[in-house]
Short mmCIF file of C-alpha atoms and ligand atoms in Angstrom, two decimals:
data_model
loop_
_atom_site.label_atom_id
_atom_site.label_comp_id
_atom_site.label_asym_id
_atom_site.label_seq_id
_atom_site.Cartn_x
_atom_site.Cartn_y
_atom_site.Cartn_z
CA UNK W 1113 -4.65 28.69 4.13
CA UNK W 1114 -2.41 29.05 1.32
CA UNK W 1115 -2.07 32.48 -0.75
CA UNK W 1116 -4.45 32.64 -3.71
CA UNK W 1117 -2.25 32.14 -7.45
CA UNK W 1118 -1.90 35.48 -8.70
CA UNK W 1119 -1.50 33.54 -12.36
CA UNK W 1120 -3.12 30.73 -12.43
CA UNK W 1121 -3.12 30.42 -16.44
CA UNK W 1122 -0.98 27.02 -16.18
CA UNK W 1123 -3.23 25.44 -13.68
CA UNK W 1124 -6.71 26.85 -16.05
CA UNK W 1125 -5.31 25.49 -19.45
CA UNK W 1126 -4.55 22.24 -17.68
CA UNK W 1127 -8.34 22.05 -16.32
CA UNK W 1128 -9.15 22.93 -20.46
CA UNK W 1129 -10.85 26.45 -18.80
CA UNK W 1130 -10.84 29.45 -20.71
CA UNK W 1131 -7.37 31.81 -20.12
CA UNK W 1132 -6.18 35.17 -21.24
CA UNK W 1133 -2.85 33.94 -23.00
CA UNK W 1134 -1.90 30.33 -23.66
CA UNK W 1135 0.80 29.65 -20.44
CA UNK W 1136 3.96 29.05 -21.43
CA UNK W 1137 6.90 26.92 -19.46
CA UNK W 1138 10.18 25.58 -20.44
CA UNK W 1139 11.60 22.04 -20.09
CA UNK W 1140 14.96 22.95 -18.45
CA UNK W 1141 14.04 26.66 -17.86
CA UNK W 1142 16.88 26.74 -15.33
CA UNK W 1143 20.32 25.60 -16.43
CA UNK W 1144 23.59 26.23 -17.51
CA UNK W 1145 22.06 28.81 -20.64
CA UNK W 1146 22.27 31.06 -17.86
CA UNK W 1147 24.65 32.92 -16.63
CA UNK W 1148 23.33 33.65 -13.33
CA UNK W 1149 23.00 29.37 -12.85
CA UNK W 1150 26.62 28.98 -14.07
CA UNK W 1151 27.67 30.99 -10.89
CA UNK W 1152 25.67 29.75 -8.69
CA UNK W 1153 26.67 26.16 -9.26
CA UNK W 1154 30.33 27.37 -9.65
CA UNK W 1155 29.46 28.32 -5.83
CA UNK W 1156 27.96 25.04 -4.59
CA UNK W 1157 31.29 22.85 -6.23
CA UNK W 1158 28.34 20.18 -8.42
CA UNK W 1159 25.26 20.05 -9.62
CA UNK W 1160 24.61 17.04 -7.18
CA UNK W 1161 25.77 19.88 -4.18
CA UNK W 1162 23.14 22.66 -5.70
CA UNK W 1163 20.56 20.42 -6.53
CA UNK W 1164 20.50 18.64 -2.30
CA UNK W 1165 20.67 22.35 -0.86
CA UNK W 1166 17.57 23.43 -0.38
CA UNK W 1167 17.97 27.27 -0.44
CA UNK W 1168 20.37 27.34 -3.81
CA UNK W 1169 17.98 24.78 -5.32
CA UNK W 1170 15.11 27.63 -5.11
CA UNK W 1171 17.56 29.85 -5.77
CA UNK W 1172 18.32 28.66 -9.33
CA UNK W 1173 14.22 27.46 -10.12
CA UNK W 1174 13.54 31.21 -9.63
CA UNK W 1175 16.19 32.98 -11.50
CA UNK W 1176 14.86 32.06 -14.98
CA UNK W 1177 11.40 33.65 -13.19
CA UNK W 1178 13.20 36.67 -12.70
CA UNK W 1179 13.99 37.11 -16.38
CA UNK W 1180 11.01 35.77 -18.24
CA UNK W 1181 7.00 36.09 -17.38
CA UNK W 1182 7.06 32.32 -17.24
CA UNK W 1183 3.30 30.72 -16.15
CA UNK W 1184 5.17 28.15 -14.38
CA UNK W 1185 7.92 27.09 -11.77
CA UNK W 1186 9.57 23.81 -11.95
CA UNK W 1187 11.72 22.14 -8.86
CA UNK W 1188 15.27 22.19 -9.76
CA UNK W 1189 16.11 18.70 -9.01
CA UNK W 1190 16.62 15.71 -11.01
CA UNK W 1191 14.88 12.35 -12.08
CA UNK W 1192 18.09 10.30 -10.80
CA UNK W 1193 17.12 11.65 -7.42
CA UNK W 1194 15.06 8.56 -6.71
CA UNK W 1195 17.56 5.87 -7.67
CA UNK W 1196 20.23 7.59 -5.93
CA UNK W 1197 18.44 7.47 -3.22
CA UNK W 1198 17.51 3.49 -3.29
CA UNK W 1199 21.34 3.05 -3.15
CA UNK W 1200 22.75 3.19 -6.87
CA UNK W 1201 25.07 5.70 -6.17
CA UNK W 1202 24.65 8.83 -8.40
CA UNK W 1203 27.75 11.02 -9.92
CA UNK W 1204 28.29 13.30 -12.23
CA UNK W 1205 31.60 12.09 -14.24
CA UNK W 1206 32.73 15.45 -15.82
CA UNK W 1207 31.36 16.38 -19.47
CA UNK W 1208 29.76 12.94 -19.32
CA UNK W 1209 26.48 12.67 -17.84
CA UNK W 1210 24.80 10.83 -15.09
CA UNK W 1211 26.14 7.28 -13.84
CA UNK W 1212 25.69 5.30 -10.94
CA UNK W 1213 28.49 3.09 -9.24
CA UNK W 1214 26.30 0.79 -8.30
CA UNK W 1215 24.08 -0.49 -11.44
CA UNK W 1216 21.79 -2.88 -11.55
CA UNK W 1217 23.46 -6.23 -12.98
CA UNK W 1218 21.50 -9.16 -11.61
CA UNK W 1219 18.41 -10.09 -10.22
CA UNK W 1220 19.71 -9.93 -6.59
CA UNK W 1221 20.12 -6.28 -7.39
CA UNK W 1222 16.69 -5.90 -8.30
CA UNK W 1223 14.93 -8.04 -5.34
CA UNK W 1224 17.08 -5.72 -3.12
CA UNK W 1225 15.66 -2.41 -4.26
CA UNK W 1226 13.02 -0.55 -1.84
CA UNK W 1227 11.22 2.65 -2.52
CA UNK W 1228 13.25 5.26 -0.14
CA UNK W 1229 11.80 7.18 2.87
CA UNK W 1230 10.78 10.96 1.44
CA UNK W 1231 11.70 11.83 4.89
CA UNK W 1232 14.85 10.66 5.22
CA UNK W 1233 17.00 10.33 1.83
CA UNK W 1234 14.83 12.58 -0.46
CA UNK W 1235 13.76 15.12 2.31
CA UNK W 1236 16.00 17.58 0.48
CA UNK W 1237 13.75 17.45 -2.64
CA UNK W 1238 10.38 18.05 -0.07
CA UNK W 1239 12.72 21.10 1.49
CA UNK W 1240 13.47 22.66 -1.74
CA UNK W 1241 9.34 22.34 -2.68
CA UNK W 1242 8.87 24.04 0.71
CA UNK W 1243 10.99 26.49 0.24
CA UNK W 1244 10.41 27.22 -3.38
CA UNK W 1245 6.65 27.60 -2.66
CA UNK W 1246 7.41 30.28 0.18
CA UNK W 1247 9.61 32.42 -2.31
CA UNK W 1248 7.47 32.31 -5.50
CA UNK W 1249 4.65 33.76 -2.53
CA UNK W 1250 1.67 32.59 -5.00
CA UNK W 1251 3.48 34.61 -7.94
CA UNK W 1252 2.58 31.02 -10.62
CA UNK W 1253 2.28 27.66 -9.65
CA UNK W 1254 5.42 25.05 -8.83
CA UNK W 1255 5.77 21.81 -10.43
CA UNK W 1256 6.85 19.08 -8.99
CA UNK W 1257 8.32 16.36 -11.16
CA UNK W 1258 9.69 12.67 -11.52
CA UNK W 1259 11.04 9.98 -14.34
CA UNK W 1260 9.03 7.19 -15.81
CA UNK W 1261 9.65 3.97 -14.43
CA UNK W 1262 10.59 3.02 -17.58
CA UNK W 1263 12.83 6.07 -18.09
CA UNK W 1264 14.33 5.56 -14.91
CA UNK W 1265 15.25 1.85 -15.49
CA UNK W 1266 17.18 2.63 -18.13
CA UNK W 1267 19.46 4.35 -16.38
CA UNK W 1268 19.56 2.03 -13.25
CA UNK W 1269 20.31 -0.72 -15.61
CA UNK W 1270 22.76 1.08 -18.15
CA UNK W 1271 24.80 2.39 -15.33
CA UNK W 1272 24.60 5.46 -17.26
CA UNK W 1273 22.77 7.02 -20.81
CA UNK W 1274 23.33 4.95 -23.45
CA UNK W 1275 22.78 5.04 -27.50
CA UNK W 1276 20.86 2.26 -28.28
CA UNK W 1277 19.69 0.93 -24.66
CA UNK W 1278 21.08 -2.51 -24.65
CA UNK W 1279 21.32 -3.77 -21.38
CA UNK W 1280 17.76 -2.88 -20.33
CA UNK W 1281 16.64 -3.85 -23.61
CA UNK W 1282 17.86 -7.38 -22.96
CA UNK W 1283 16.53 -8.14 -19.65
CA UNK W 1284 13.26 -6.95 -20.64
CA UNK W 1285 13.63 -9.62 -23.28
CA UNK W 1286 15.52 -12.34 -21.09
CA UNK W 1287 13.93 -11.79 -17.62
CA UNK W 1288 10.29 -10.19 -18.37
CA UNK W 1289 9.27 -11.34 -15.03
CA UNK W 1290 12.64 -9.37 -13.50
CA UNK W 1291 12.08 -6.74 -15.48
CA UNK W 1292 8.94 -5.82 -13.66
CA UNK W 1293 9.64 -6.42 -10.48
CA UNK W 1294 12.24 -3.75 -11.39
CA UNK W 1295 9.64 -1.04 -12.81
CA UNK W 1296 6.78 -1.81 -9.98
CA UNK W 1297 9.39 -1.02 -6.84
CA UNK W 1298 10.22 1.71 -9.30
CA UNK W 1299 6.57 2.95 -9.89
CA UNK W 1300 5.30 2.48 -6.22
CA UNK W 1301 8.82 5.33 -5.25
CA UNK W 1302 7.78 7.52 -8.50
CA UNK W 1303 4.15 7.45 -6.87
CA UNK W 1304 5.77 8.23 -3.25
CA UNK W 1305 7.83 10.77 -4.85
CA UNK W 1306 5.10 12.49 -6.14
CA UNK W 1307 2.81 12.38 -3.77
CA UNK W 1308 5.39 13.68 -1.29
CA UNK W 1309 6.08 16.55 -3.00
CA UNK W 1310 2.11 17.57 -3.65
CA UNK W 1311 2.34 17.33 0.05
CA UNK W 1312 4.95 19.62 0.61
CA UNK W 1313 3.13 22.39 -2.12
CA UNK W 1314 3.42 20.96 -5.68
CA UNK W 1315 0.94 22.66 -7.51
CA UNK W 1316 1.44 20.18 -10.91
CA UNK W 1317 2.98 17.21 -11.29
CA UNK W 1318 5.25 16.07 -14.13
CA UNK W 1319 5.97 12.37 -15.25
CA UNK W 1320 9.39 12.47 -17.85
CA UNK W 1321 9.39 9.64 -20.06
CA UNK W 1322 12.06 10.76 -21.60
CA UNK W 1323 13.37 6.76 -23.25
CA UNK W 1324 9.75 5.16 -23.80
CA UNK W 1325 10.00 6.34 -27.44
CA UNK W 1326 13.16 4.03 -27.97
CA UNK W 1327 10.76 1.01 -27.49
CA UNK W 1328 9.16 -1.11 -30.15
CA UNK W 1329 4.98 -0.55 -29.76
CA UNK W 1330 4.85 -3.71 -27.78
CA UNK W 1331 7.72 -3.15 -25.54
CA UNK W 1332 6.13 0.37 -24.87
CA UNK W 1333 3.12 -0.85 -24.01
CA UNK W 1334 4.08 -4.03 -21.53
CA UNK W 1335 7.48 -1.83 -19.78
CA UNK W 1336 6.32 1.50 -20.20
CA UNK W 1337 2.70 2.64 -20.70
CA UNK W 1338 1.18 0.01 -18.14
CA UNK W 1339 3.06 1.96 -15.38
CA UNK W 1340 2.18 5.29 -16.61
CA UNK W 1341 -1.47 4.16 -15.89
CA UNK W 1342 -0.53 2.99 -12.73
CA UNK W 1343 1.05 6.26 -12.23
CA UNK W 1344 -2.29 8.38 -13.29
CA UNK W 1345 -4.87 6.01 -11.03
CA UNK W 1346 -2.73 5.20 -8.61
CA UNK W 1347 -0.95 8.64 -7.40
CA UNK W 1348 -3.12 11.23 -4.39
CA UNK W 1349 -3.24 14.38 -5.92
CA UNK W 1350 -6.19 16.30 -4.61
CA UNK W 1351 -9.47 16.68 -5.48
CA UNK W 1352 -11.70 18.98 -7.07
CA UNK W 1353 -10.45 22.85 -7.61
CA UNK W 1354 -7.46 21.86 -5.70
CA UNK W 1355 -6.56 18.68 -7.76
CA UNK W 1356 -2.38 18.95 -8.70
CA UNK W 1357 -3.11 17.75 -12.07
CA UNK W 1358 -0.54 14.90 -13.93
CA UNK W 1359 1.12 15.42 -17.11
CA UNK W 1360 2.39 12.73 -18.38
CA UNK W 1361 5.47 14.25 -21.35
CA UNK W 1362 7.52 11.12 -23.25
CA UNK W 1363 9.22 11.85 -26.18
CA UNK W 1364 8.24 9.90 -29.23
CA UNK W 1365 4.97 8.93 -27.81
CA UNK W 1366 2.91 9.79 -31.00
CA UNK W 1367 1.87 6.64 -31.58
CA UNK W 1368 0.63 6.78 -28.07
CA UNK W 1369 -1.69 9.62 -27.35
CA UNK W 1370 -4.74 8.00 -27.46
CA UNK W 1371 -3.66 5.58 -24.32
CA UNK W 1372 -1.80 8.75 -22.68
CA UNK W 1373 -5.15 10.77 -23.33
CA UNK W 1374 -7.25 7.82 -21.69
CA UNK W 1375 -4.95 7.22 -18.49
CA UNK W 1376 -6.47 9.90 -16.35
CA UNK W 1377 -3.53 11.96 -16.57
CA UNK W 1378 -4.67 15.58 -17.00
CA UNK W 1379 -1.91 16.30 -19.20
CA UNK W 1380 0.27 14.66 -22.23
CA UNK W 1381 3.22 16.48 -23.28
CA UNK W 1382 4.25 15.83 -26.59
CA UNK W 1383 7.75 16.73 -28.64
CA UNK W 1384 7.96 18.29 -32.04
CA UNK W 1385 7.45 15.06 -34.26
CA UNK W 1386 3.73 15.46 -33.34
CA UNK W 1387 1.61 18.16 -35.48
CA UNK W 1388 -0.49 19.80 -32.09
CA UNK W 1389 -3.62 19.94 -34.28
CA UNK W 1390 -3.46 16.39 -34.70
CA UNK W 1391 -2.67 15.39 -31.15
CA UNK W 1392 -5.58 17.67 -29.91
CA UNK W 1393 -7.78 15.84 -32.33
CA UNK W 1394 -7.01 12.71 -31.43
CA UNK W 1395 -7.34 12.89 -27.96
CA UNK W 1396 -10.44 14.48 -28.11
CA UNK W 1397 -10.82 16.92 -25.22
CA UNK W 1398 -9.53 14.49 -22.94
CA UNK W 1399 -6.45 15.97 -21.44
CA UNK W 1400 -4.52 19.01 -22.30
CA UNK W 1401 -2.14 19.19 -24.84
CA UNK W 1402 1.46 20.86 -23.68
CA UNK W 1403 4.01 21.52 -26.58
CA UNK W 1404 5.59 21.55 -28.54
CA UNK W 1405 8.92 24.07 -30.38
CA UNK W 1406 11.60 21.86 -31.59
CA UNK W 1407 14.56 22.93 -29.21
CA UNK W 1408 16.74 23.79 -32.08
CA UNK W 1409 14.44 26.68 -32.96
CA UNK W 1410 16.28 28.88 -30.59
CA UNK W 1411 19.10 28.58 -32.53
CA UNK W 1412 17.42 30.65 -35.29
CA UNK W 1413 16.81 34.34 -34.98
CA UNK W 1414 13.77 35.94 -32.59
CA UNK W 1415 11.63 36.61 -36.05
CA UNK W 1416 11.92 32.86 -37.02
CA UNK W 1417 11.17 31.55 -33.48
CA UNK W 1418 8.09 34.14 -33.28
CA UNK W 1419 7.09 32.36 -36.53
CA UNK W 1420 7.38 29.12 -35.33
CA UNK W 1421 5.71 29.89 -32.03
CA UNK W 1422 2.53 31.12 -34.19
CA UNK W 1423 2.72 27.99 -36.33
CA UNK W 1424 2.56 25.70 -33.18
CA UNK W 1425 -0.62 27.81 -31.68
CA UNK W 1426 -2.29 28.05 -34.42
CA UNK W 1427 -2.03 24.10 -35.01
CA UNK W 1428 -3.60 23.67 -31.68
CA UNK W 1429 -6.29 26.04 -32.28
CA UNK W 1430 -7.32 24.90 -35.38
CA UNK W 1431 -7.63 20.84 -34.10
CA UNK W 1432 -8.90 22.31 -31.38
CA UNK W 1433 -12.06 23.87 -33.09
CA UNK W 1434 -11.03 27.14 -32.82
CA UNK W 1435 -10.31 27.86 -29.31
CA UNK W 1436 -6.69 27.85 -27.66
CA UNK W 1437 -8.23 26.44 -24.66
CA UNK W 1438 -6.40 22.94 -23.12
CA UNK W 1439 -2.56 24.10 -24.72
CA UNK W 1440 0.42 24.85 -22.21
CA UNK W 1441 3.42 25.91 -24.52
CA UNK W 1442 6.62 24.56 -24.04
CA UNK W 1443 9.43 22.92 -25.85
CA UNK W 1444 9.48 19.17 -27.34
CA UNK W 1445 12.12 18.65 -25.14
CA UNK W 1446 14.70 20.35 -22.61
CA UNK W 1447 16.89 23.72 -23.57
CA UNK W 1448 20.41 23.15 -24.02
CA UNK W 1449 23.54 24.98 -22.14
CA UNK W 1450 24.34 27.02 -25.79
CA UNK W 1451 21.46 29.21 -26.10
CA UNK W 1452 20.95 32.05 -26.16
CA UNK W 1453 18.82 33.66 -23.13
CA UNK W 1454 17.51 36.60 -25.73
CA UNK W 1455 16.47 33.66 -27.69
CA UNK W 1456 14.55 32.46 -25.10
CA UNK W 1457 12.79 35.60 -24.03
CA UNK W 1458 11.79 35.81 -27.26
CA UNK W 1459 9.91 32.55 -27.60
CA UNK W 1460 8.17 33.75 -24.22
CA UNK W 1461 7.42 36.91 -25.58
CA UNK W 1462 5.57 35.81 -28.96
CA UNK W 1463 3.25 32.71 -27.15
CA UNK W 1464 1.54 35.63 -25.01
CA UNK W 1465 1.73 38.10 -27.88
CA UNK W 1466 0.60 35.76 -30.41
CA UNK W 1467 -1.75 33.92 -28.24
CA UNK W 1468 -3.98 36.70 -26.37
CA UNK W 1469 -7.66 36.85 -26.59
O1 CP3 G 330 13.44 21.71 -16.11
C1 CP3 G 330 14.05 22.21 -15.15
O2 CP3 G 330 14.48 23.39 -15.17
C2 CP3 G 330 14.18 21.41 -13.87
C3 CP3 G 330 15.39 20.71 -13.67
C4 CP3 G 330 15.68 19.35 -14.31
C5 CP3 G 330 17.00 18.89 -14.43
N1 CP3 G 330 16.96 17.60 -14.89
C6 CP3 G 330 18.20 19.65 -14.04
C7 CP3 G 330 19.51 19.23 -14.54
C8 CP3 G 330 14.83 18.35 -14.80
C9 CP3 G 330 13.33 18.36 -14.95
C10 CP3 G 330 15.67 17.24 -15.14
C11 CP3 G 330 15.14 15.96 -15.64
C12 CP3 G 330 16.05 14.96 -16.23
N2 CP3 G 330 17.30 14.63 -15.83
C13 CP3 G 330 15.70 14.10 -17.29
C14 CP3 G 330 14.35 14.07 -17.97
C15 CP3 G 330 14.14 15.18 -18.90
C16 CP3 G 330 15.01 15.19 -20.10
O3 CP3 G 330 15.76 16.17 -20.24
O4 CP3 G 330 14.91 14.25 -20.88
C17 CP3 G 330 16.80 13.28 -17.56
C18 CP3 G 330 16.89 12.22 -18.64
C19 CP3 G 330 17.81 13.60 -16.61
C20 CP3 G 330 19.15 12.95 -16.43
C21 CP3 G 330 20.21 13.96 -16.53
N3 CP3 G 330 20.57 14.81 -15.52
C22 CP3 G 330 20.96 14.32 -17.69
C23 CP3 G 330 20.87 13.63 -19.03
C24 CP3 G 330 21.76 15.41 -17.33
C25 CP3 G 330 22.68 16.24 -18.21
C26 CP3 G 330 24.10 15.88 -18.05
C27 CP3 G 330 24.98 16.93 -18.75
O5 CP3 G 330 26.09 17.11 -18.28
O6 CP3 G 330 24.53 17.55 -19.72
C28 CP3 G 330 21.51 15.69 -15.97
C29 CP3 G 330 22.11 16.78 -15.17
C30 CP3 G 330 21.27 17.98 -15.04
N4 CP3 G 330 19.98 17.96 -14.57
C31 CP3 G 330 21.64 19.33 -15.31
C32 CP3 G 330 20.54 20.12 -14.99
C33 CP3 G 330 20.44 21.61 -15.04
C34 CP3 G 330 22.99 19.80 -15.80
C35 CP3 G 330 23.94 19.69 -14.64
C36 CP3 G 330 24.99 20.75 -14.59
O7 CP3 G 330 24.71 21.88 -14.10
O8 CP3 G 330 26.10 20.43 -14.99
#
């Protein structure tokens, strides 16, 4: 038996039930904006070191818990997690972002790839959810959380990020038939990832599709989308009360809601392009709606953010016929190293303030 939530306001909004506040959690809500994470990765020697011990990897999901009445945990991890661990060889290259020394650059590459044993190579990530769910002791729920096949492709077949996604652009368009034997041994380990980590205490699952909005409509719907849906149908999650629902968040997936909304995902997280009052409209009911600040906003002073908080709420409410119900706040994308924790507190602050019933 498993301690009862003591908030549970993430996991209501995402069944569309009635809550007290609209739930708010934060894309990146641990991270180098903090202080407290700046030491403790100064102690482990890498992010790659922090993020495969167990014990500093709760460590740093809680301490932004410990500052701000967040709704939600999320696993500090990574996506690359899962290609690492099918053999590409993940690093860190200082002030430069993820790579892998071993890319994918040919076919033989790809017909080598096999989704990795959640036991073996990614057991740290099903530790750290262990662990992680014994600390928080029911205080809000954890998420668990992977990358898009699509999203995670890119950077298999880039080697590292990129600007304007050429090399995975190109075999898509050379090798089609390459390209998805790629993103299905990619999908079937992003539906073993998940899964393994519902199994180890996951209350929520996330899906990052972080690149699908660099696609042309058709390319997003052949490379990106179809595996989404395979994603929503095909992943174990629970049943009934105890269903870990799916959110599925891409940035630049406007265009897209409708499909997202129709997947059986119980979520679609949106960035700040999208006006909330029209995504809630146009999906209808369907799903729950979690968004969507522009990041920057936290560069502007707490009475601006507060502002912009209640703009974004209201948006909902008002597509939403009048009721808040079905919105989880958080940002249209991650929080960045240079702001300011106050900052953040603040946007915390004004969604339950603004938002309660
Ligand atoms: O949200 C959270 O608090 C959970 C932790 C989390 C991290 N990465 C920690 C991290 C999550 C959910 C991710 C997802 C992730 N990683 C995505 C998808 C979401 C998004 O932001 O679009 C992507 C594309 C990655 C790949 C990746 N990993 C990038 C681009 C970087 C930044 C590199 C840099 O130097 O800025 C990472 C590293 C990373 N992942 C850091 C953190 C806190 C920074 C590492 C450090 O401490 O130096």
């Amino acid at each position: 038996m498993s301690t009862p939530l003591k908030n549970d306001r993430f996991l209501r909004a995402l069944r569309r039930e009635p809550v007290d506040r609209t739930p708010v959690w934060l894309m990146r809500q641990a991270g180098r904006y903090l202080p407290e994470y700046r030491a403790t990765r100064a102690q482990a020697g890498s992010f790659l070191t922090l993020a495969k011990n167990p014990e500093l990897a709760c460590e740093v999901t809680l301490q932004p818990l410990r500052r701000f009445p967040l709704d939600a945990a999320i696993l500090f991890s990574d996506i690359l997690t899962v290609p690492d661990a099918m053999g590409l060889g993940l690093y860190f290259a200082d002030g430069e972002g993820p790579k892998f020394e071993r890319p994918i650059r040919s076919t033989a590459d790809i017909d080598r790839l096999a989704v990795p044993d959640m036991d073996g190579e990614l057991r740290y990530v099903m530790d750290a959810v262990r662990t992680i769910r014994r600390e928080l002791d029911g205080s809000v729920p954890l998420i668990g959380f992977s990358g898009s096949p699509w999203t995670l492709a890119c950077y298999m077949v880039e080697g590292s990020g990129s600007k304007d996604f050429a090399r995975v652009k190109s075999l898509a368009l050379n090798d089609p038939a390459a390209m998805h034997r790629l993103l299905e041994v990619t999908t079937d380990a992003v539906i073993a990832y998940l899964a393994a980590q519902h199994q180890a205490g996951a209350q929520a699952l996330q899906v990052f599709d972080t690149w699908g909005g660099v696609l042309s409509p058709s390319m997003y719907r052949e490379f990106s989308l179809r595996y989404l849906e395979r994603i929503a149908a095909e992943l174990p999650r629970g049943d009934g009360a105890e269903r870990a629902p799916l959110i599925l968040f891409g940035k630049g997936n406007d265009p897209y809601l409708e499909a997202l909304a129709a997947s059986g995902a119980e979520g679609v997280g949106v960035d700040w392009t999208v006006e909330l009052g029209e995504a809630v409209r146009r999906t209808g009911g369907r799903v729950a709606i979690q968004g969507n600040l522009d990041p920057v906003t936290l560069y502007a002073q707490p009475d601006a953010i507060a502002r912009e908080v209640g703009r974004a709420l209201d948006s909902y409410r008002d597509g939403n016929g009048g009721s808040r119900e079905g919105h989880v706040f958080n940002l249209g994308h991650g929080l960045s190293p240079d702001m300011n924790p106050e900052h953040v507190g603040a946007l915390v602050e004004a969604v339950h303030r603004l938002s309660a019933r």
